[in-house]
Short mmCIF file of C-alpha atoms and ligand atoms in Angstrom, two decimals:
data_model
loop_
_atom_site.label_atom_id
_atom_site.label_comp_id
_atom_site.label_asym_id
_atom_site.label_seq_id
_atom_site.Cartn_x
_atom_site.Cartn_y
_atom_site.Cartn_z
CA UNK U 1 36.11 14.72 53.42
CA UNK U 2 33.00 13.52 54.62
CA UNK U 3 31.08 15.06 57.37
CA UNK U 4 29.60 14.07 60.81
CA UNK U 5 26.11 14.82 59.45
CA UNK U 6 26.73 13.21 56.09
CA UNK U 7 27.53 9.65 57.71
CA UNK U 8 24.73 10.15 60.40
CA UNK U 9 22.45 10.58 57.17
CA UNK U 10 23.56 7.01 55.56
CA UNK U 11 23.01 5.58 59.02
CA UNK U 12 19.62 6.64 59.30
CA UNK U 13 18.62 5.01 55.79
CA UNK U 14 20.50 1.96 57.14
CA UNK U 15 19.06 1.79 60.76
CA UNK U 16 15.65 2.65 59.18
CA UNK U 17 16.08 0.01 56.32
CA UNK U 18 16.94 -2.58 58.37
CA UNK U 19 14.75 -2.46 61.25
CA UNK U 20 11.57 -4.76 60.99
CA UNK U 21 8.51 -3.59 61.15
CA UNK U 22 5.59 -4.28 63.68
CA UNK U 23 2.40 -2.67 61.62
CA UNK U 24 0.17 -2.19 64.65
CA UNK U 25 -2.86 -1.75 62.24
CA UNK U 26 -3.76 -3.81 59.29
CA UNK U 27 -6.83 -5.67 57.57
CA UNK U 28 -4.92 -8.62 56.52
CA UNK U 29 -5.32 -12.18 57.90
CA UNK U 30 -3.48 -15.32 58.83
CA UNK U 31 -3.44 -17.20 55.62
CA UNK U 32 -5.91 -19.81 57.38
CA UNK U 33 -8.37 -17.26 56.99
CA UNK U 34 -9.01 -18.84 53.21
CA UNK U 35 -10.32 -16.00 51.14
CA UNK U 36 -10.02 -13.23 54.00
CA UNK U 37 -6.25 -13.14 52.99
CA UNK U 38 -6.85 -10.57 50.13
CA UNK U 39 -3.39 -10.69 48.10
CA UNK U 40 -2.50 -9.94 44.21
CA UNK U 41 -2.76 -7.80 41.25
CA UNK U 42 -6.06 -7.52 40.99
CA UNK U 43 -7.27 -6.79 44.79
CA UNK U 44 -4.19 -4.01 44.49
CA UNK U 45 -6.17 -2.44 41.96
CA UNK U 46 -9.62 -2.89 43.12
CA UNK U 47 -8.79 -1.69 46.66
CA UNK U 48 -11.43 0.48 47.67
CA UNK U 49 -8.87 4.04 47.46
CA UNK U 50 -8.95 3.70 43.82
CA UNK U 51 -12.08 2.67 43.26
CA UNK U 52 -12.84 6.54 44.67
CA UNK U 53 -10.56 8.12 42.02
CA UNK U 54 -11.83 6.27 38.92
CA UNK U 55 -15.22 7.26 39.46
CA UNK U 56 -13.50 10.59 39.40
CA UNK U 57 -13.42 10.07 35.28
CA UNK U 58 -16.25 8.52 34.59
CA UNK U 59 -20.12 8.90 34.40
CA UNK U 60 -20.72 5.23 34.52
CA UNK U 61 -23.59 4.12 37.03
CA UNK U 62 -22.23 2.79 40.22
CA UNK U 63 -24.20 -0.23 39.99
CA UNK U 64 -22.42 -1.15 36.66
CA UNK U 65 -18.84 -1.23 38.04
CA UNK U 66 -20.20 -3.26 40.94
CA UNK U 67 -21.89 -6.15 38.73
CA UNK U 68 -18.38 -6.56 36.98
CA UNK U 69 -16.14 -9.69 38.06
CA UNK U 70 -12.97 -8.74 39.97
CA UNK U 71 -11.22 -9.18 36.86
CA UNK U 72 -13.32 -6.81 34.82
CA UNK U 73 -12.91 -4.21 37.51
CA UNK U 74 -9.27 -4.33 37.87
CA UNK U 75 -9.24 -3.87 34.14
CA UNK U 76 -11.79 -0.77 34.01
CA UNK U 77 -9.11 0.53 37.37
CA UNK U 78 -6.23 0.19 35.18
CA UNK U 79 -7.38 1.48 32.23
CA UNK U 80 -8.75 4.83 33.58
CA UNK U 81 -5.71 5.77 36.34
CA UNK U 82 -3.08 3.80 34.71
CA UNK U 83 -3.57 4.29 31.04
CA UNK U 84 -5.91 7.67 30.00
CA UNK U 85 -4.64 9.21 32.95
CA UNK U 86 -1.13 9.30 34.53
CA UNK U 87 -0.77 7.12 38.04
CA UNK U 88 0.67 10.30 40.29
CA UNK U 89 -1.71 10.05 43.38
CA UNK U 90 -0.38 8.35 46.06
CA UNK U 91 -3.14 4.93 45.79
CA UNK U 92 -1.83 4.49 41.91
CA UNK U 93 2.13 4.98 43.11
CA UNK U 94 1.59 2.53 45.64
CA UNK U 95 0.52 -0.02 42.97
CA UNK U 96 3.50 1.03 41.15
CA UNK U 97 6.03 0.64 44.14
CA UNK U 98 4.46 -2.69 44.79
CA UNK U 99 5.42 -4.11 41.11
CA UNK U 100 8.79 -2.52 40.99
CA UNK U 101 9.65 -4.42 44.05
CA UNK U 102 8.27 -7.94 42.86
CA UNK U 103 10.06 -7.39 40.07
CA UNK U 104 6.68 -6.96 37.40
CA UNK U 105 6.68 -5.21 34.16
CA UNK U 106 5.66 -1.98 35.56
CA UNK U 107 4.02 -0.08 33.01
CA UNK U 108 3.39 -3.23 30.60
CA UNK U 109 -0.24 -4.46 30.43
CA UNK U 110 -2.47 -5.54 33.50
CA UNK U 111 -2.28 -9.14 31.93
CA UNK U 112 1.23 -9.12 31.26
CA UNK U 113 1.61 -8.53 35.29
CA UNK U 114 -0.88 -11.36 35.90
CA UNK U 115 1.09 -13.31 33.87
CA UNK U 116 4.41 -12.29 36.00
CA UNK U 117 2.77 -13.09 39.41
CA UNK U 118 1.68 -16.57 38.19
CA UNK U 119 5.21 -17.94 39.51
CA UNK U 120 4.37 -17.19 43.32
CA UNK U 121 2.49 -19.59 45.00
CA UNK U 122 -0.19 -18.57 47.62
CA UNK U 123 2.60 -19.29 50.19
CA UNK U 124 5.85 -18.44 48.45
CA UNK U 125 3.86 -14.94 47.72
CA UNK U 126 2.89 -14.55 52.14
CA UNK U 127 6.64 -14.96 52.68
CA UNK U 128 7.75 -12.82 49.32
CA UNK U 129 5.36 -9.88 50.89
CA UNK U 130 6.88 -9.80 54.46
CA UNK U 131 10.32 -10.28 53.30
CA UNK U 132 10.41 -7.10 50.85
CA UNK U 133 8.43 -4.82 52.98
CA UNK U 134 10.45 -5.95 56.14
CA UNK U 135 7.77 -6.09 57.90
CA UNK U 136 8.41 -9.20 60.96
CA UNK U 137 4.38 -9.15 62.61
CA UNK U 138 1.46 -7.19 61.39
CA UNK U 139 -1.24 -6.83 63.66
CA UNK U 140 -4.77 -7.93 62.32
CA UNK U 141 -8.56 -6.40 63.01
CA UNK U 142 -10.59 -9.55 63.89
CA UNK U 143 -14.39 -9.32 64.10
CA UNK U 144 -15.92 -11.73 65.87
CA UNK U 145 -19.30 -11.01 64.50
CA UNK U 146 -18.36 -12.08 61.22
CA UNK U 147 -19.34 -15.24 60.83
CA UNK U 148 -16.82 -16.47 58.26
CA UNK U 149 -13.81 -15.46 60.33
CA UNK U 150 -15.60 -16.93 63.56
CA UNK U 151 -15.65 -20.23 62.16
CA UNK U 152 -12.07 -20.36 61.55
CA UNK U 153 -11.15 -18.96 65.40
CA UNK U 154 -13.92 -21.94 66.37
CA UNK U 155 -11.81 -24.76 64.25
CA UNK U 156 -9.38 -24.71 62.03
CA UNK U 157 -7.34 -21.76 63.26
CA UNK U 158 -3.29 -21.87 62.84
CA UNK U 159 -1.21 -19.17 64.56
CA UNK U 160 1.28 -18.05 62.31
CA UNK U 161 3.83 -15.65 64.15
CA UNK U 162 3.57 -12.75 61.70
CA UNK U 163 0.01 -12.11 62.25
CA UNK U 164 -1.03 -10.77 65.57
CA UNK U 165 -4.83 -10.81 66.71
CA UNK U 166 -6.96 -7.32 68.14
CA UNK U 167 -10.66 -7.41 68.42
CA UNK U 168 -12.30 -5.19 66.57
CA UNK U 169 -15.50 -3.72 68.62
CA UNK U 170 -17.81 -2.13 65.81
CA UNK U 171 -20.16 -4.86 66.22
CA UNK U 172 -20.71 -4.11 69.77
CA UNK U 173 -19.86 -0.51 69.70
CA UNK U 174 -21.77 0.52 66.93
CA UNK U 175 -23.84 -1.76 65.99
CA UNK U 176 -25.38 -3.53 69.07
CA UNK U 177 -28.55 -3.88 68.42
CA UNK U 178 -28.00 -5.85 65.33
CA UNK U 179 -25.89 -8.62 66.92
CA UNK U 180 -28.23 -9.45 70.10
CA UNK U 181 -29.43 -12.13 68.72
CA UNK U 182 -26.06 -13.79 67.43
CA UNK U 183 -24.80 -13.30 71.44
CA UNK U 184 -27.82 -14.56 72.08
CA UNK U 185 -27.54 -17.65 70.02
CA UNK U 186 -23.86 -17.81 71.01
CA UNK U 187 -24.87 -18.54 74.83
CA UNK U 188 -24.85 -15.33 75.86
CA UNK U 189 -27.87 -13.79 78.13
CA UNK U 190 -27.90 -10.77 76.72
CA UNK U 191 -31.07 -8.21 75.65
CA UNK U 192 -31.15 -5.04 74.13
CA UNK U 193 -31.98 -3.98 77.84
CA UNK U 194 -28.96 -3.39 78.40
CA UNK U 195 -29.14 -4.41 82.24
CA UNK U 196 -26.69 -5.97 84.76
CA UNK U 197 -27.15 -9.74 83.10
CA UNK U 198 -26.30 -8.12 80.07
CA UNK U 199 -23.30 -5.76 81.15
CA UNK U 200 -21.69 -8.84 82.81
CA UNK U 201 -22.21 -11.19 79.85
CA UNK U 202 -21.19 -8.81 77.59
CA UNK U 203 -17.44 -8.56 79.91
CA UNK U 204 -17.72 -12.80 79.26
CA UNK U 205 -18.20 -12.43 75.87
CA UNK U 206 -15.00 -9.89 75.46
CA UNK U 207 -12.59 -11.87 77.99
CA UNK U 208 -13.81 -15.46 76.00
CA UNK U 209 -12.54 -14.01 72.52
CA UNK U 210 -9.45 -11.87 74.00
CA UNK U 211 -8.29 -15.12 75.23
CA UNK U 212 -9.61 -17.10 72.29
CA UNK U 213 -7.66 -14.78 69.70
CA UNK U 214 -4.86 -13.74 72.34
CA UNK U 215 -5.40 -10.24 71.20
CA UNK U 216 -2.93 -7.59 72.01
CA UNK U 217 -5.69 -4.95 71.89
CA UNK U 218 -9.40 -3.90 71.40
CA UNK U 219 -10.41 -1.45 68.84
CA UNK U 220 -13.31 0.41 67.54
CA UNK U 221 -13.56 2.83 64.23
CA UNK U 222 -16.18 5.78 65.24
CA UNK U 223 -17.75 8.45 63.45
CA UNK U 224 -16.97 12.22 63.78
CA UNK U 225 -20.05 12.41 65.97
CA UNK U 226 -18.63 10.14 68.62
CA UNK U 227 -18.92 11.69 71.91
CA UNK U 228 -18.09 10.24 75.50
CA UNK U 229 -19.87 10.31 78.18
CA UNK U 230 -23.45 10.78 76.44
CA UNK U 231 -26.54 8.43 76.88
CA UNK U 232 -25.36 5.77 74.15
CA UNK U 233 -25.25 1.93 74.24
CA UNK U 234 -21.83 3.02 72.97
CA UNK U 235 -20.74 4.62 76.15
CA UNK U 236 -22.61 2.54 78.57
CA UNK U 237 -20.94 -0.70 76.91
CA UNK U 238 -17.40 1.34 77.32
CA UNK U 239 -18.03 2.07 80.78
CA UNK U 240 -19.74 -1.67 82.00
CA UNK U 241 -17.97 -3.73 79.76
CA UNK U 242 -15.03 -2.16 77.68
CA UNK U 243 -13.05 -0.23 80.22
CA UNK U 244 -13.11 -2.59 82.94
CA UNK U 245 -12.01 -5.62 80.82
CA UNK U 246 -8.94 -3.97 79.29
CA UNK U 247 -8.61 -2.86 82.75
CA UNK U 248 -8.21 -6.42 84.15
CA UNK U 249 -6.27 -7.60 81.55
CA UNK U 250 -4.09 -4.33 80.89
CA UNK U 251 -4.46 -4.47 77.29
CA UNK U 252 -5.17 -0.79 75.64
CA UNK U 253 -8.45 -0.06 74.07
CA UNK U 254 -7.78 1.57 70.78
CA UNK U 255 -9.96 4.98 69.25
CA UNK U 256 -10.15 5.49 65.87
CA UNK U 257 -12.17 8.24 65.29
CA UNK U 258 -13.58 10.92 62.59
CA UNK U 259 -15.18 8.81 59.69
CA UNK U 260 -18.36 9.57 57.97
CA UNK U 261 -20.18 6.73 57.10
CA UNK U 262 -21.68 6.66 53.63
CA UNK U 263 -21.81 9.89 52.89
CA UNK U 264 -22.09 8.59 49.23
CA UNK U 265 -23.47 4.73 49.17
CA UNK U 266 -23.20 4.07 45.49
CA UNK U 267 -19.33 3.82 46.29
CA UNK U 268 -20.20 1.23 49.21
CA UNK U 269 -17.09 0.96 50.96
CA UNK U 270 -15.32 3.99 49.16
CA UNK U 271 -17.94 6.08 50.11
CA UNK U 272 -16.89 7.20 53.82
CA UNK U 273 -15.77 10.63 54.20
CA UNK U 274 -14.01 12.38 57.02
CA UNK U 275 -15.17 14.70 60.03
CA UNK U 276 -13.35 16.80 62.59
CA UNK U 277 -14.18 14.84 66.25
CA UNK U 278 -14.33 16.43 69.54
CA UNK U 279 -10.92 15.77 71.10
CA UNK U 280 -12.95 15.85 74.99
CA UNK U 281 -14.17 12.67 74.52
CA UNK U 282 -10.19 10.97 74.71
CA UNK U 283 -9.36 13.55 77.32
CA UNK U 284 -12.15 12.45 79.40
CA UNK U 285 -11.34 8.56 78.74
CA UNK U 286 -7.75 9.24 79.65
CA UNK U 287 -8.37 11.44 82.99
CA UNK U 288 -11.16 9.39 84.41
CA UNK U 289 -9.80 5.60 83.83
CA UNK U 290 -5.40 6.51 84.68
CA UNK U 291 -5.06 2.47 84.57
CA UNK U 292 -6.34 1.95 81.30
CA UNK U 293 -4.40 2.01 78.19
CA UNK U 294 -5.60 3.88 74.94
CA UNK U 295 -4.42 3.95 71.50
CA UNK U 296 -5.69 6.51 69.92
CA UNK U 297 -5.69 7.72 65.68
CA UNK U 298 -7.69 9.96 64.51
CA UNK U 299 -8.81 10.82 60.90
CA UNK U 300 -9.19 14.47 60.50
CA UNK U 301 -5.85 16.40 59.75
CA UNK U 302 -7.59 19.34 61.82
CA UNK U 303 -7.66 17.31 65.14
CA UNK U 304 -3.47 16.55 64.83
CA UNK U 305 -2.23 18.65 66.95
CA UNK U 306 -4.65 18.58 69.67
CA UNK U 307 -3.80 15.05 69.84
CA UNK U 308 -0.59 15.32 70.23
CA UNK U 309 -0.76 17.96 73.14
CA UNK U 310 -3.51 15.19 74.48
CA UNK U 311 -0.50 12.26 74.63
CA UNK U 312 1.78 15.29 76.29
CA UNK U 313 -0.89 15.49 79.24
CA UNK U 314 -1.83 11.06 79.18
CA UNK U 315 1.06 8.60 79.64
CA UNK U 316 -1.82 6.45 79.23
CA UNK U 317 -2.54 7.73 75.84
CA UNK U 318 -0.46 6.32 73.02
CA UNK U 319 -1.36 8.33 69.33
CA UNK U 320 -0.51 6.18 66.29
CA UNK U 321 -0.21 6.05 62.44
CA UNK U 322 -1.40 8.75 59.38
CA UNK U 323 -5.12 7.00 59.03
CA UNK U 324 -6.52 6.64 55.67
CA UNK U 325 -7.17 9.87 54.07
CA UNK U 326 -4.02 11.13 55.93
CA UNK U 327 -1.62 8.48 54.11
CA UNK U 328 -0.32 11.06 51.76
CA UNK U 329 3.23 11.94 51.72
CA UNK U 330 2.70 15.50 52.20
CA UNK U 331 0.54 14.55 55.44
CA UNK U 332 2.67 12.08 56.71
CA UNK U 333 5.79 14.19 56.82
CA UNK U 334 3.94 16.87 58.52
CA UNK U 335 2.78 14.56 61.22
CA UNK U 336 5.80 13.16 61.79
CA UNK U 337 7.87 16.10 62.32
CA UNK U 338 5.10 17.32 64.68
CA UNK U 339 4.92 14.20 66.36
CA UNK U 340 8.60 14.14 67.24
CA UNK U 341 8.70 17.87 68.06
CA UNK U 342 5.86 17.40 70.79
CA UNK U 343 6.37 13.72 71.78
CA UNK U 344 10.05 12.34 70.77
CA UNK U 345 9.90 8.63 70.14
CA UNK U 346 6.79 7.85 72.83
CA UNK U 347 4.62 7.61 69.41
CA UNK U 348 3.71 5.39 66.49
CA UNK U 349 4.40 7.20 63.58
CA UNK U 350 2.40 4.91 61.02
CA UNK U 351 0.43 2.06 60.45
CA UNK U 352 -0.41 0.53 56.76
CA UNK U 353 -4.03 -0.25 57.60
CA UNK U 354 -3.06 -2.27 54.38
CA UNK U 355 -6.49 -4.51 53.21
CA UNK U 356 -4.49 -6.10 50.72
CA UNK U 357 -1.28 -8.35 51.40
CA UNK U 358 0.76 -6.80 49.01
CA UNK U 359 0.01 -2.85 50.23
CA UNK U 360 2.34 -3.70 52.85
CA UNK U 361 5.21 -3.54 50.65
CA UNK U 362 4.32 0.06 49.04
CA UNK U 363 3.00 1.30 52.57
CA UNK U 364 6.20 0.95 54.54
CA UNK U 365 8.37 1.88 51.59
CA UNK U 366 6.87 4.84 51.43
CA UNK U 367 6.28 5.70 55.15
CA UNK U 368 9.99 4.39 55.76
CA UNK U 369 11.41 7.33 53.32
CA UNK U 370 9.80 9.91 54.75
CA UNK U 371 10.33 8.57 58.29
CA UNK U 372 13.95 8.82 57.63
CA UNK U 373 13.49 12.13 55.87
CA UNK U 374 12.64 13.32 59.14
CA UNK U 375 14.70 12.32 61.41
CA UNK U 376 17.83 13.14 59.50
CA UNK U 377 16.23 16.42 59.70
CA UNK U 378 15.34 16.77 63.84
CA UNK U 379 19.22 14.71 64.39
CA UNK U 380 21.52 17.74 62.39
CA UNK U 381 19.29 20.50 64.52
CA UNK U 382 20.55 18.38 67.54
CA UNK U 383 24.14 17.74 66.21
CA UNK U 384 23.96 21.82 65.95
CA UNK U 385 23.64 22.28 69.68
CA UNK U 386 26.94 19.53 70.29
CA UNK U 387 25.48 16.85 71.00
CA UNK U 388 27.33 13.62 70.29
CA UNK U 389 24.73 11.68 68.01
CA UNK U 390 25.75 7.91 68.14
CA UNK U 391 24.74 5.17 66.05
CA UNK U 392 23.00 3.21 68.66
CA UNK U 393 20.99 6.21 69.77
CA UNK U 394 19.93 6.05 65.63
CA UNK U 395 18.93 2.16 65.97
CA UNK U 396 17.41 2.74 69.08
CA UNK U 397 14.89 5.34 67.63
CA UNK U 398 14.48 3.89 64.48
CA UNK U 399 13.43 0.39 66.90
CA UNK U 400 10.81 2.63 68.91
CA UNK U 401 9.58 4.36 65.85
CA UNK U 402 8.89 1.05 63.74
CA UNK U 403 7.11 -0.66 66.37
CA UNK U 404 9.11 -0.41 69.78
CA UNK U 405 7.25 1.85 71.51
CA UNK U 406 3.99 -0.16 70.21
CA UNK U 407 5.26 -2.73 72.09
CA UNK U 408 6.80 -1.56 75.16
CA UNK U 409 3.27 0.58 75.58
CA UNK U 410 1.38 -2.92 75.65
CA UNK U 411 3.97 -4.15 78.65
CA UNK U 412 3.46 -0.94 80.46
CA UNK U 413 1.45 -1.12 83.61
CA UNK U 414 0.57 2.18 85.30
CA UNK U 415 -0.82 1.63 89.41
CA UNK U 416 -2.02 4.64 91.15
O1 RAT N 1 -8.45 2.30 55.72
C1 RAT N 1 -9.40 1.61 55.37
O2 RAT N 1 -9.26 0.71 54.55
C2 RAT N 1 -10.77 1.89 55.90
O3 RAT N 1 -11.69 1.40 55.05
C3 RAT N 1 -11.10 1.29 57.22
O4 RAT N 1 -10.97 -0.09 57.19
C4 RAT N 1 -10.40 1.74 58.42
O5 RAT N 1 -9.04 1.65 58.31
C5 RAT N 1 -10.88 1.01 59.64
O6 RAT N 1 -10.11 0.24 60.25
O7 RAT N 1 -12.04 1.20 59.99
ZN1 ZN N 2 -8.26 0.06 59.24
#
């Protein structure tokens, strides 16, 4: 006979199979975007995760690897993780998970699997991608100081409903001082002053491409060292500009925080590392502005928990996805379990951050297992205590986890 907690396991791996996906975190753009879109064989092996572990084998000058062609470097990949060594870390499974499910010759040579992919065209391969991950919108990180991608939002831009807009803030954030002079030649009367013309041009600027994208959200990506209040441009722009803009328009303002830039250059955008951040810097954001929305992730597997207690104390605080370095099975189930144990379903349990197309497919395979892992877990300690587990209470939570509770955070609207 089979059990209670035997069925309730099969409907978890149904409810969390069939549920689409919205990845609230990606680097992938609306195929409008041209050559933004990154997608195929041999950005999957060039992306930037495995470019960290080859140099891991070899004594070849950086410089070297980066005058090869993409093809040439996707070769030199392959050859050192795929075929001298054995493809067990998580970046060279991924690559591996992605094939299976498109149906390549996993295991037969790189040009063999160029061969295979031939058959998709640019836009039979967009739909192929969302269809096997499941994923039904993926949220993108638009930079409006990038001039190639701020041509296309200026002319030429064609909403396609799986790819959702947030401004990404780095450029003001972080780097202010180098983009004066674009605002400047934008129309804005801005100075590296940083006075009241400025502060209120600056809230222009961010309410003219919020409305110009329709992004859901603004974000920034900060180093370990971030720390709010302090004398910055960083926190003056949060406090003129940043906070009372997402304010007004009640869309959060999302923290990622805990990289270290460059700690080696040679392995340009490989070469970030990762740094414990001062977790006083959300609890401050969240205490002093109780209107305003945060999403917060951070990098560090040290500041976890903290978080978490953080979201207990802010309903204005909503923590999301296992960033980067954390995107490791062994991580992610760890996270998750805590996650649920201190928050239930008000979380986000993962993002793909995925910079190539495909990744979505091995990122939310992946994530989806050990999601379900989980909760089949945390659902037989409750069926011990009697409680009458239903299958809509298992759709329900497998809704908020993939993306729900995303999206019913961005409705929210909290009045004092
Ligand atoms: O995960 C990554 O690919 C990183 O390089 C970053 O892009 C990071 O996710 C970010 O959004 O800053
Ligand atoms: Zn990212």
């Amino acid at each position: 006979m089979i059990s209670d907690k035997q069925i309730m396991r099969i409907l978890v791996d149904r409810a969390i199979e069939e549920t689409p996906v919205l990845d609230m975190h990606t680097h992938i753009y609306t195929p409008c975007f041209g050559d933004l879109l990154l997608y195929g064989v041999d950005e999957l092996i060039t992306y930037h995760y495995l470019i960290a572990e080859t140099f891991r084998y070899t004594g070849m000058p950086y410089a070297r690897y980066w005058a090869m062609s993409k093809k040439e470097q996707a070769d030199f990949i392959y050859q050192t993780l795929f075929i001298e060594h054995t493809p067990v870390s998580e970046s060279c499974r991924g690559v591996l998970t992605v094939l299976r499910k498109l149906g390549a010759p996993v295991g037969g040579s790189l040009n063999s699997i160029r061969d295979y992919l031939k058959r998709f065209s640019r836009e039979e391969f967009v739909d192929k991608v969302f269809e096997l991950s499941h994923v039904d919108r993926a949220v993108m990180t638009n930079d409006p100081f990038d001039e190639q991608e701020h041509a296309v939002w200026r002319s030429g831009y064609v909403a396609d409903r799986r790819f959702v807009p947030a401004l990404r803030l780095d450029g003001l954030l972080v780097y202010f001082e180098k983009n004066v002079d674009t605002l400047v030649r934008r129309g804005y009367r801005v100075s590296r002053a940083l006075d009241e013309t400025t502060f209120a041009e600056l809230r222009r600027f961010l309410e003219d491409e919020i409305g110009r994208m329709g992004a859901v959200y603004m974000a920034v990506s900060l180093p370990d060292t971030f720390r709010y209040p302090d004398d910055s441009v960083a926190t003056r722009i949060i406090d003129e500009c940043v906070l009372p803009v997402a304010t007004r328009l009640n869309i959060p303002f999302a923290l990622m925080i805990g990289v270290k830039r460059q700690v080696n250059p040679g392995l340009l955008l490989a070469g970030d590392a990762v740094g414990k951040t001062a977790i006083e810097s959300i609890e401050r954001l969240c205490a002093d502005n109780p209107r305003t929305k945060f999403l917060a992730t951070l990098l560090s597997r040290e500041n976890q928990h903290e978080l978490c207690v953080m979201a207990r104390k802010f309903r204005n605080l909503l923590i999301f996805g296992c960033w980067w370095f954390l995107n490791n099975p062994s991580i992610i189930d760890e996270m998750t379990r805590m996650r649920l144990e201190l928050l239930g379903t008000s979380m986000v349990p993962q993002h793909s951050d995925a910079r190539v197309l495909d990744q979505l497919i091995y990122k939310w395979t992946h994530s989806r297992s050990i999601i379900a892992a989980v909760l089949k877990d945390k659902y037989a300690d409750l069926m011990d205590t009697g409680w009458p587990l239903r299958e809509e209470e298992i759709r329900r939570d497998a809704g908020l986890l993939l993306g729900g509770a995303f999206e019913a955070f961005l409705k929210l609207r909290f009045e004092e």
